[in-house]
N, CA, C and O atoms as a printed pandas DataFrame, in Angstrom:
     atom_number atom_name residue_name chain_id  residue_number  x_coord  y_coord  z_coord
0              1         N          MET        A               1    5.870   -4.336    2.402
1              2        CA          MET        A               1    5.929   -2.697    1.976
2              3         C          MET        A               1    4.703   -2.110    2.317
3              4         O          MET        A               1    3.585   -2.620    2.251
4              5         N          GLY        A               2    5.072   -0.811    2.747
5              6        CA          GLY        A               2    4.248    0.408    3.154
6              7         C          GLY        A               2    3.497    0.574    1.432
7              8         O          GLY        A               2    3.791    0.142    0.317
8              9         N          LEU        A               3    2.245    1.577    2.089
9             10        CA          LEU        A               3    1.626    2.135    0.656
10            11         C          LEU        A               3    2.617    2.893   -0.090
11            12         O          LEU        A               3    2.583    2.598   -1.284
12            13         N          PHE        A               4    3.280    3.561    0.136
13            14        CA          PHE        A               4    4.247    4.579   -0.432
14            15         C          PHE        A               4    5.678    4.219   -0.442
15            16         O          PHE        A               4    6.563    5.074   -0.423
16            17         N          GLY        A               5    5.964    2.583   -0.479
17            18        CA          GLY        A               5    7.491    2.048   -0.846
18            19         C          GLY        A               5    8.363    1.685    0.305
19            20         O          GLY        A               5    9.272    0.856    0.338
20            21         N          GLY        A               6    7.856    2.563    1.360
21            22        CA          GLY        A               6    8.794    2.171    2.583
22            23         C          GLY        A               6    8.310    0.971    3.499
23            24         O          GLY        A               6    7.160    0.593    3.723
24            25         N          LYS        A               7    9.533    0.477    3.967
25            26        CA          LYS        A               7    8.969   -0.975    4.457
26            27         C          LYS        A               7    8.353   -0.209    6.206
27            28         O          LYS        A               7    8.834    0.771    6.774
28            29         N          LYS        A               8    7.485   -0.860    6.550
29            30        CA          LYS        A               8    6.988   -0.451    8.009
30            31         C          LYS        A               8    8.127   -1.705    9.119
31            32         O          LYS        A               8    8.452   -2.876    8.923
32            33         N          LYS        A               9    8.334   -1.057    9.873
33            34        CA          LYS        A               9    9.486   -2.164   10.680
34            35         C          LYS        A               9    8.337   -3.111   11.543
35            36         O          LYS        A               9    7.209   -2.842   11.955
36            37         N          GLU        A              10    9.098   -4.230   11.604
37            38        CA          GLU        A              10    8.225   -4.859   12.217
38            39         C          GLU        A              10    8.405   -4.919   14.028
39            40         O          GLU        A              10    9.398   -4.880   14.754
40            41         N          ALA        A              11    6.966   -5.028   14.297
41            42        CA          ALA        A              11    6.604   -4.873   15.398
42            43         C          ALA        A              11    6.339   -5.874   16.450
43            44         O          ALA        A              11    5.286   -5.706   17.067
44            45         N          ALA        A              12    6.820   -6.533   16.669
45            46        CA          ALA        A              12    6.831   -7.785   17.621
46            47         C          ALA        A              12    7.361   -7.340   18.698
47            48         O          ALA        A              12    8.374   -6.660   18.537
48            49         N          VAL        A              13    6.933   -7.536   19.941
49            50        CA          VAL        A              13    7.938   -7.280   20.993
50            51         C          VAL        A              13    7.636   -7.951   22.179
51            52         O          VAL        A              13    6.445   -7.933   22.491
52            53         N          GLU        A              14    8.521   -8.623   23.031
53            54        CA          GLU        A              14    8.327   -9.162   23.920
54            55         C          GLU        A              14    7.721   -8.267   25.466
55            56         O          GLU        A              14    8.437   -7.510   26.121
56            57         N          THR        A              15    6.322   -8.582   25.779
57            58        CA          THR        A              15    6.138   -7.572   26.768
58            59         C          THR        A              15    6.013   -8.379   28.012
59            60         O          THR        A              15    6.463   -9.502   28.237
60            61         N          GLY        A              16    5.282   -7.552   28.814
61            62        CA          GLY        A              16    4.597   -8.043   30.485
62            63         C          GLY        A              16    3.459   -8.889   30.762
63            64         O          GLY        A              16    3.457  -10.116   30.663
64            65         N          THR        A              17    2.670   -8.292   31.051
65            66        CA          THR        A              17    1.278   -9.071   31.705
66            67         C          THR        A              17    0.132   -8.184   30.871
67            68         O          THR        A              17    0.273   -7.095   30.314
68            69         N          ALA        A              18   -1.090   -9.061   30.986
69            70        CA          ALA        A              18   -2.643   -8.388   30.662
70            71         C          ALA        A              18   -3.409   -8.781   31.497
71            72         O          ALA        A              18   -3.183   -9.866   32.033
72            73         N          THR        A              19   -4.454   -8.077   31.829
73            74        CA          THR        A              19   -5.386   -8.606   32.928
74            75         C          THR        A              19   -6.837   -8.562   31.982
75            76         O          THR        A              19   -7.242   -7.499   31.512
76            77         N          LEU        A              20   -7.563   -9.890   31.775
77            78        CA          LEU        A              20   -8.714  -10.235   31.001
78            79         C          LEU        A              20   -9.937   -9.435   31.818
79            80         O          LEU        A              20   -9.903   -9.035   32.982
80            81         N          SER        A              21  -10.706   -9.358   31.135
81            82        CA          SER        A              21  -12.238   -8.836   31.325
82            83         C          SER        A              21  -12.839  -10.060   32.674
83            84         O          SER        A              21  -14.029   -9.996   32.981
84            85         N          ASP        A              22  -12.053  -10.959   33.285
85            86        CA          ASP        A              22  -12.827  -11.660   34.222
86            87         C          ASP        A              22  -11.977  -11.778   35.048
87            88         O          ASP        A              22  -12.147  -12.769   35.757
88            89         N          GLY        A              23  -10.755  -10.943   35.371
89            90        CA          GLY        A              23   -9.828  -11.086   36.326
90            91         C          GLY        A              23   -8.368  -11.790   35.968
91            92         O          GLY        A              23   -7.306  -11.430   36.474
92            93         N          THR        A              24   -8.502  -12.768   35.084
93            94        CA          THR        A              24   -7.301  -13.321   34.733
94            95         C          THR        A              24   -6.091  -12.625   34.387
95            96         O          THR        A              24   -6.130  -12.073   33.288
96            97         N          VAL        A              25   -5.164  -12.527   34.959
97            98        CA          VAL        A              25   -3.764  -12.311   34.530
98            99         C          VAL        A              25   -3.072  -13.019   33.792
99           100         O          VAL        A              25   -2.603  -14.027   34.320
100          101         N          VAL        A              26   -2.803  -12.800   32.542
101          102        CA          VAL        A              26   -1.870  -13.347   31.631
102          103         C          VAL        A              26   -0.569  -12.693   31.484
103          104         O          VAL        A              26   -0.464  -11.486   31.700
104          105         N          THR        A              27    0.498  -13.461   31.105
105          106        CA          THR        A              27    2.069  -13.342   30.985
106          107         C          THR        A              27    1.975  -13.448   29.128
107          108         O          THR        A              27    1.899  -14.463   28.437
108          109         N          LEU        A              28    2.015  -12.105   28.733
109          110        CA          LEU        A              28    2.261  -12.022   27.244
110          111         C          LEU        A              28    3.722  -12.693   26.660
111          112         O          LEU        A              28    4.782  -12.351   27.183
112          113         N          ALA        A              29    3.695  -13.549   25.678
113          114        CA          ALA        A              29    5.225  -13.642   25.118
114          115         C          ALA        A              29    5.428  -12.740   24.187
115          116         O          ALA        A              29    6.563  -12.278   24.304
116          117         N          ARG        A              30    4.704  -12.174   23.109
117          118        CA          ARG        A              30    4.447  -11.029   22.130
118          119         C          ARG        A              30    3.557   -9.977   22.523
119          120         O          ARG        A              30    2.844  -10.083   23.521
120          121         N          SER        A              31    3.565   -8.971   21.787
121          122        CA          SER        A              31    2.658   -8.004   21.637
122          123         C          SER        A              31    2.897   -7.421   20.359
123          124         O          SER        A              31    4.034   -7.019   20.114
124          125         N          ILE        A              32    2.052   -7.321   19.564
125          126        CA          ILE        A              32    2.240   -7.282   18.042
126          127         C          ILE        A              32    1.357   -5.781   17.729
127          128         O          ILE        A              32    0.169   -5.745   18.049
128          129         N          ASP        A              33    1.950   -4.678   17.151
129          130        CA          ASP        A              33    1.130   -3.977   16.913
130          131         C          ASP        A              33    0.669   -3.626   15.364
131          132         O          ASP        A              33    1.418   -3.062   14.566
132          133         N          CYS        A              34   -0.484   -3.985   15.107
133          134        CA          CYS        A              34   -0.579   -3.926   13.870
134          135         C          CYS        A              34   -1.715   -3.013   13.441
135          136         O          CYS        A              34   -2.581   -3.416   12.665
136          137         N          LEU        A              35   -1.713   -1.532   14.045
137          138        CA          LEU        A              35   -2.124   -0.696   14.259
138          139         C          LEU        A              35   -2.246    0.310   12.539
139          140         O          LEU        A              35   -1.197    0.728   12.048
140          141         N          GLY        A              36   -3.185    0.491   12.044
141          142        CA          GLY        A              36   -3.006    1.178   10.514
142          143         C          GLY        A              36   -2.755    0.092    9.657
143          144         O          GLY        A              36   -2.575    0.425    8.485
144          145         N          ASP        A              37   -2.684   -1.257    9.932
145          146        CA          ASP        A              37   -2.608   -2.290    9.122
146          147         C          ASP        A              37   -4.025   -2.487    8.425
147          148         O          ASP        A              37   -5.006   -2.159    9.091
148          149         N          SER        A              38   -4.188   -2.907    7.364
149          150        CA          SER        A              38   -5.358   -3.588    6.876
150          151         C          SER        A              38   -5.092   -4.967    6.625
151          152         O          SER        A              38   -3.915   -5.327    6.657
152          153         N          CYS        A              39   -5.986   -5.794    6.382
153          154        CA          CYS        A              39   -6.240   -7.377    6.030
154          155         C          CYS        A              39   -5.049   -7.341    4.600
155          156         O          CYS        A              39   -4.858   -6.345    3.902
156          157         N          PRO        A              40   -4.443   -8.532    4.446
157          158        CA          PRO        A              40   -4.041   -9.387    5.360
158          159         C          PRO        A              40   -3.182   -9.228    6.268
159          160         O          PRO        A              40   -3.226  -10.194    7.029
160          161         N          ARG        A              41   -2.204   -8.273    6.650
161          162        CA          ARG        A              41   -1.313   -7.754    7.484
162          163         C          ARG        A              41   -1.354   -8.319    8.686
163          164         O          ARG        A              41   -0.504   -9.161    8.978
164          165         N          PRO        A              42   -2.357   -7.949    9.590
165          166        CA          PRO        A              42   -2.706   -8.055   10.898
166          167         C          PRO        A              42   -2.448   -9.742   10.908
167          168         O          PRO        A              42   -1.485  -10.209   11.517
168          169         N          GLN        A              43   -3.343  -10.540   10.221
169          170        CA          GLN        A              43   -3.823  -12.095    9.978
170          171         C          GLN        A              43   -2.176  -12.683    9.945
171          172         O          GLN        A              43   -1.756  -13.413   10.843
172          173         N          LEU        A              44   -1.468  -12.327    8.978
173          174        CA          LEU        A              44   -0.457  -12.865    8.527
174          175         C          LEU        A              44    0.794  -12.672    9.788
175          176         O          LEU        A              44    1.625  -13.577    9.878
176          177         N          MET        A              45    0.881  -11.577   10.658
177          178        CA          MET        A              45    1.780  -11.153   11.446
178          179         C          MET        A              45    1.531  -12.186   13.023
179          180         O          MET        A              45    2.329  -12.684   13.817
180          181         N          THR        A              46   -0.204  -12.160   12.923
181          182        CA          THR        A              46   -0.431  -12.945   14.150
182          183         C          THR        A              46   -0.268  -14.528   13.757
183          184         O          THR        A              46   -0.225  -15.203   14.786
184          185         N          LYS        A              47   -0.163  -15.331   12.536
185          186        CA          LYS        A              47   -0.103  -16.229   12.404
186          187         C          LYS        A              47    1.775  -16.720   12.436
187          188         O          LYS        A              47    2.198  -17.862   12.615
188          189         N          LYS        A              48    2.357  -15.842   12.275
189          190        CA          LYS        A              48    3.887  -15.788   12.343
190          191         C          LYS        A              48    4.420  -15.850   13.650
191          192         O          LYS        A              48    5.403  -16.545   13.908
192          193         N          ALA        A              49    3.636  -14.940   14.763
193          194        CA          ALA        A              49    3.819  -14.506   16.155
194          195         C          ALA        A              49    3.574  -15.682   16.772
195          196         O          ALA        A              49    4.315  -16.052   17.683
196          197         N          VAL        A              50    2.360  -16.532   16.309
197          198        CA          VAL        A              50    1.907  -17.685   17.097
198          199         C          VAL        A              50    2.694  -18.986   16.843
199          200         O          VAL        A              50    2.690  -19.915   17.651
200          201         N          GLY        A              51    3.615  -19.009   15.251
201          202        CA          GLY        A              51    4.391  -20.461   15.309
202          203         C          GLY        A              51    5.494  -20.165   16.068
203          204         O          GLY        A              51    6.038  -21.183   16.495
204          205         N          GLN        A              52    6.140  -18.898   16.464
205          206        CA          GLN        A              52    6.985  -18.673   17.367
206          207         C          GLN        A              52    7.261  -18.908   18.665
207          208         O          GLN        A              52    8.329  -19.150   19.227
208          209         N          ILE        A              53    6.039  -18.794   19.111
209          210        CA          ILE        A              53    6.144  -18.862   20.657
210          211         C          ILE        A              53    5.582  -20.310   21.190
211          212         O          ILE        A              53    4.842  -20.959   20.450
212          213         N          GLY        A              54    5.824  -20.639   22.053
213          214        CA          GLY        A              54    5.694  -22.099   22.984
214          215         C          GLY        A              54    4.431  -22.372   23.039
215          216         O          GLY        A              54    3.684  -21.431   22.771
216          217         N          SER        A              55    3.777  -23.746   23.403
217          218        CA          SER        A              55    2.921  -23.869   23.913
218          219         C          SER        A              55    2.550  -23.195   25.193
219          220         O          SER        A              55    3.439  -22.966   26.013
220          221         N          GLY        A              56    1.106  -22.803   25.474
221          222        CA          GLY        A              56    0.244  -21.860   26.506
222          223         C          GLY        A              56    0.727  -20.398   26.463
223          224         O          GLY        A              56    0.261  -19.498   27.162
224          225         N          GLU        A              57    1.680  -20.273   25.593
225          226        CA          GLU        A              57    2.073  -18.984   25.557
226          227         C          GLU        A              57    1.169  -18.018   25.412
227          228         O          GLU        A              57    0.133  -18.679   25.489
228          229         N          VAL        A              58    0.734  -16.557   25.205
229          230        CA          VAL        A              58   -0.262  -15.777   24.926
230          231         C          VAL        A              58    0.513  -14.354   24.278
231          232         O          VAL        A              58    1.271  -13.541   24.806
232          233         N          VAL        A              59   -0.039  -14.457   22.914
233          234        CA          VAL        A              59   -0.031  -13.274   21.901
234          235         C          VAL        A              59   -1.168  -12.078   22.131
235          236         O          VAL        A              59   -2.366  -12.315   22.285
236          237         N          GLU        A              60   -0.589  -10.785   22.126
237          238        CA          GLU        A              60   -1.482   -9.586   22.009
238          239         C          GLU        A              60   -1.420   -9.112   21.076
239          240         O          GLU        A              60   -0.318   -8.743   20.671
240          241         N          VAL        A              61   -2.642   -8.898   20.274
241          242        CA          VAL        A              61   -2.688   -8.268   18.980
242          243         C          VAL        A              61   -3.379   -7.058   18.741
243          244         O          VAL        A              61   -4.574   -7.144   18.461
244          245         N          LEU        A              62   -2.689   -5.625   18.818
245          246        CA          LEU        A              62   -3.099   -4.508   18.353
246          247         C          LEU        A              62   -3.674   -4.245   17.007
247          248         O          LEU        A              62   -2.954   -4.260   16.009
248          249         N          VAL        A              63   -5.242   -3.950   16.936
249          250        CA          VAL        A              63   -5.616   -3.686   16.101
250          251         C          VAL        A              63   -6.297   -2.418   15.798
251          252         O          VAL        A              63   -6.579   -1.839   16.847
252          253         N          ASP        A              64   -6.649   -1.802   14.791
253          254        CA          ASP        A              64   -7.999   -0.763   14.697
254          255         C          ASP        A              64   -8.617   -1.090   13.337
255          256         O          ASP        A              64   -9.325   -0.187   12.891
256          257         N          ASN        A              65   -8.503   -2.183   12.584
257          258        CA          ASN        A              65   -9.010   -2.734   11.702
258          259         C          ASN        A              65  -10.113   -3.211   12.081
259          260         O          ASN        A              65   -9.960   -3.693   13.203
260          261         N          PRO        A              66  -11.818   -3.394   11.481
261          262        CA          PRO        A              66  -12.711   -3.587   12.146
262          263         C          PRO        A              66  -12.569   -5.193   11.531
263          264         O          PRO        A              66  -12.271   -6.198   12.176
264          265         N          SER        A              67  -12.849   -5.098   10.230
265          266        CA          SER        A              67  -12.449   -6.606    9.552
266          267         C          SER        A              67  -11.451   -7.500   10.256
267          268         O          SER        A              67  -11.762   -8.611   10.686
268          269         N          SER        A              68  -10.008   -6.877   10.377
269          270        CA          SER        A              68   -9.244   -7.823   11.027
270          271         C          SER        A              68   -9.438   -8.497   12.542
271          272         O          SER        A              68   -8.894   -9.551   12.872
272          273         N          VAL        A              69  -10.230   -7.777   13.329
273          274        CA          VAL        A              69  -10.744   -7.971   14.462
274          275         C          VAL        A              69  -11.672   -9.116   14.352
275          276         O          VAL        A              69  -11.558  -10.040   15.158
276          277         N          GLU        A              70  -12.757   -9.153   13.251
277          278        CA          GLU        A              70  -13.242  -10.187   12.918
278          279         C          GLU        A              70  -12.670  -11.293   12.583
279          280         O          GLU        A              70  -13.200  -12.338   12.959
280          281         N          ALA        A              71  -11.385  -11.345   11.753
281          282        CA          ALA        A              71  -10.728  -12.378   11.077
282          283         C          ALA        A              71   -9.890  -13.256   12.212
283          284         O          ALA        A              71   -9.918  -14.487   12.249
284          285         N          LEU        A              72   -9.171  -12.454   13.092
285          286        CA          LEU        A              72   -8.222  -13.320   14.091
286          287         C          LEU        A              72   -9.067  -14.740   14.559
287          288         O          LEU        A              72   -8.822  -15.890   14.195
288          289         N          PRO        A              73   -9.919  -14.368   15.295
289          290        CA          PRO        A              73  -10.716  -15.409   16.206
290          291         C          PRO        A              73  -10.627  -16.883   15.573
291          292         O          PRO        A              73   -9.984  -17.878   15.907
292          293         N          PRO        A              74  -11.863  -16.532   14.137
293          294        CA          PRO        A              74  -11.782  -17.800   13.646
294          295         C          PRO        A              74  -10.620  -18.547   12.993
295          296         O          PRO        A              74  -10.810  -19.724   12.687
296          297         N          MET        A              75   -9.207  -17.870   12.701
297          298        CA          MET        A              75   -8.024  -18.359   12.582
298          299         C          MET        A              75   -7.528  -19.378   13.519
299          300         O          MET        A              75   -7.098  -20.477   13.169
300          301         N          CYS        A              76   -7.625  -18.882   14.937
301          302        CA          CYS        A              76   -7.159  -19.811   15.827
302          303         C          CYS        A              76   -7.064  -21.267   15.513
303          304         O          CYS        A              76   -5.993  -21.844   15.699
304          305         N          ASP        A              77   -8.126  -21.920   15.040
305          306        CA          ASP        A              77   -8.057  -23.129   15.017
306          307         C          ASP        A              77   -7.185  -23.827   14.245
307          308         O          ASP        A              77   -6.477  -24.738   14.672
308          309         N          GLU        A              78   -7.216  -23.293   12.712
309          310        CA          GLU        A              78   -5.773  -23.734   12.102
310          311         C          GLU        A              78   -4.768  -23.259   12.840
311          312         O          GLU        A              78   -3.895  -24.126   12.811
312          313         N          MET        A              79   -4.301  -22.065   13.692
313          314        CA          MET        A              79   -2.993  -22.210   14.176
314          315         C          MET        A              79   -2.885  -23.046   15.345
315          316         O          MET        A              79   -1.785  -22.937   15.886
316          317         N          GLY        A              80   -3.656  -23.821   15.888
317          318        CA          GLY        A              80   -3.412  -25.008   16.801
318          319         C          GLY        A              80   -3.443  -23.428   18.390
319          320         O          GLY        A              80   -2.524  -23.334   19.203
320          321         N          ALA        A              81   -4.259  -22.805   18.390
321          322        CA          ALA        A              81   -4.627  -21.900   19.392
322          323         C          ALA        A              81   -5.686  -21.422   19.828
323          324         O          ALA        A              81   -6.622  -21.533   19.036
324          325         N          VAL        A              82   -5.973  -20.812   21.007
325          326        CA          VAL        A              82   -7.290  -20.292   21.700
326          327         C          VAL        A              82   -7.424  -18.924   21.433
327          328         O          VAL        A              82   -6.424  -18.209   21.505
328          329         N          HIS        A              83   -8.733  -18.363   21.076
329          330        CA          HIS        A              83   -8.843  -17.097   21.057
330          331         C          HIS        A              83   -9.363  -16.724   22.512
331          332         O          HIS        A              83  -10.441  -17.155   22.921
332          333         N          LEU        A              84   -8.651  -16.010   23.173
333          334        CA          LEU        A              84   -9.147  -15.832   24.984
334          335         C          LEU        A              84   -9.992  -14.930   24.907
335          336         O          LEU        A              84  -11.017  -15.316   25.468
336          337         N          GLU        A              85  -10.150  -13.445   24.310
337          338        CA          GLU        A              85  -10.437  -12.452   24.379
338          339         C          GLU        A              85  -10.484  -11.195   23.543
339          340         O          GLU        A              85   -9.345  -10.860   23.216
340          341         N          THR        A              86  -11.203  -10.580   23.197
341          342        CA          THR        A              86  -11.144   -9.201   22.553
342          343         C          THR        A              86  -11.843   -8.342   23.273
343          344         O          THR        A              86  -13.037   -8.441   23.555
344          345         N          ILE        A              87  -10.762   -7.096   23.714
345          346        CA          ILE        A              87  -10.908   -6.169   24.490
346          347         C          ILE        A              87  -10.932   -4.623   23.693
347          348         O          ILE        A              87   -9.827   -4.220   23.329
348          349         N          GLN        A              88  -11.660   -4.085   23.517
349          350        CA          GLN        A              88  -11.804   -2.416   23.060
350          351         C          GLN        A              88  -11.277   -1.806   23.782
351          352         O          GLN        A              88  -11.694   -1.734   24.937
352          353         N          ALA        A              89  -10.236   -1.183   23.398
353          354        CA          ALA        A              89   -9.144   -0.135   23.876
354          355         C          ALA        A              89   -9.680    1.270   23.187
355          356         O          ALA        A              89  -10.100    1.280   22.030
356          357         N          PRO        A              90   -9.621    2.505   24.049
357          358        CA          PRO        A              90  -10.066    3.800   23.701
358          359         C          PRO        A              90   -9.632    3.885   22.258
359          360         O          PRO        A              90  -10.199    4.790   21.646
360          361         N          ARG        A              91   -8.608    3.034   21.429
361          362        CA          ARG        A              91   -8.049    3.644   19.666
362          363         C          ARG        A              91   -8.002    2.245   19.319
363          364         O          ARG        A              91   -7.218    2.032   18.394
364          365         N          CYS        A              92   -8.608    1.196   19.777
365          366        CA          CYS        A              92   -8.065   -0.030   19.589
366          367         C          CYS        A              92   -8.953   -1.177   19.800
367          368         O          CYS        A              92   -9.968   -1.015   20.476
368          369         N          TRP        A              93   -8.647   -2.430   19.241
369          370        CA          TRP        A              93   -8.732   -3.589   20.022
370          371         C          TRP        A              93   -7.584   -4.157   20.402
371          372         O          TRP        A              93   -6.505   -3.858   19.892
372          373         N          LYS        A              94   -7.724   -4.992   21.296
373          374        CA          LYS        A              94   -6.680   -6.221   21.875
374          375         C          LYS        A              94   -7.060   -7.496   21.814
375          376         O          LYS        A              94   -7.939   -7.937   22.554
376          377         N          VAL        A              95   -6.564   -8.073   21.105
377          378        CA          VAL        A              95   -6.977   -9.356   20.954
378          379         C          VAL        A              95   -5.719  -10.459   21.350
379          380         O          VAL        A              95   -4.530  -10.511   21.033
380          381         N          TYR        A              96   -6.552  -11.260   22.159
381          382        CA          TYR        A              96   -5.853  -12.411   23.276
382          383         C          TYR        A              96   -5.601  -13.608   22.883
383          384         O          TYR        A              96   -6.323  -14.378   23.517
384          385         N          ILE        A              97   -4.609  -14.422   21.792
385          386        CA          ILE        A              97   -4.649  -15.492   21.749
386          387         C          ILE        A              97   -3.263  -16.460   22.339
387          388         O          ILE        A              97   -2.074  -16.305   22.061
388          389         N          ARG        A              98   -3.806  -17.327   23.100
389          390        CA          ARG        A              98   -2.759  -18.277   23.650
390          391         C          ARG        A              98   -2.526  -19.618   22.540
391          392         O          ARG        A              98   -3.432  -20.058   21.832
392          393         N          LYS        A              99   -1.179  -20.125   22.559
393          394        CA          LYS        A              99   -0.917  -21.142   21.731
394          395         C          LYS        A              99   -1.449  -22.228   22.255
395          396         O          LYS        A              99   -1.247  -21.962   23.440
396          397         N          ASP        A             100   -2.125  -23.539   22.266
397          398        CA          ASP        A             100   -2.093  -24.860   22.447
398          399         C          ASP        A             100   -1.086  -25.456   22.453
399          400         O          ASP        A             100   -1.091  -26.675   22.623
């Protein structure tokens, strides 16, 4: 539920590809829009998305909350996933996580 009682729509969509800083191109199973969300919502949405994808698939998480950026990579071990990279974009960070 949102701050003023409105429910924010689920924002996980299937998407195309992303290029990591080393030039590796990954196919994205999901892109999760957590812009404007504070902890723990980005972590919960990420955990849910990783649970719904197959082994070897990648999730992109868009966040603009610095504490969420710091909290996502350490969660990967408990989710059976690997943090591939966090890239700073103009108005957010893009966190890439691959399920083992």
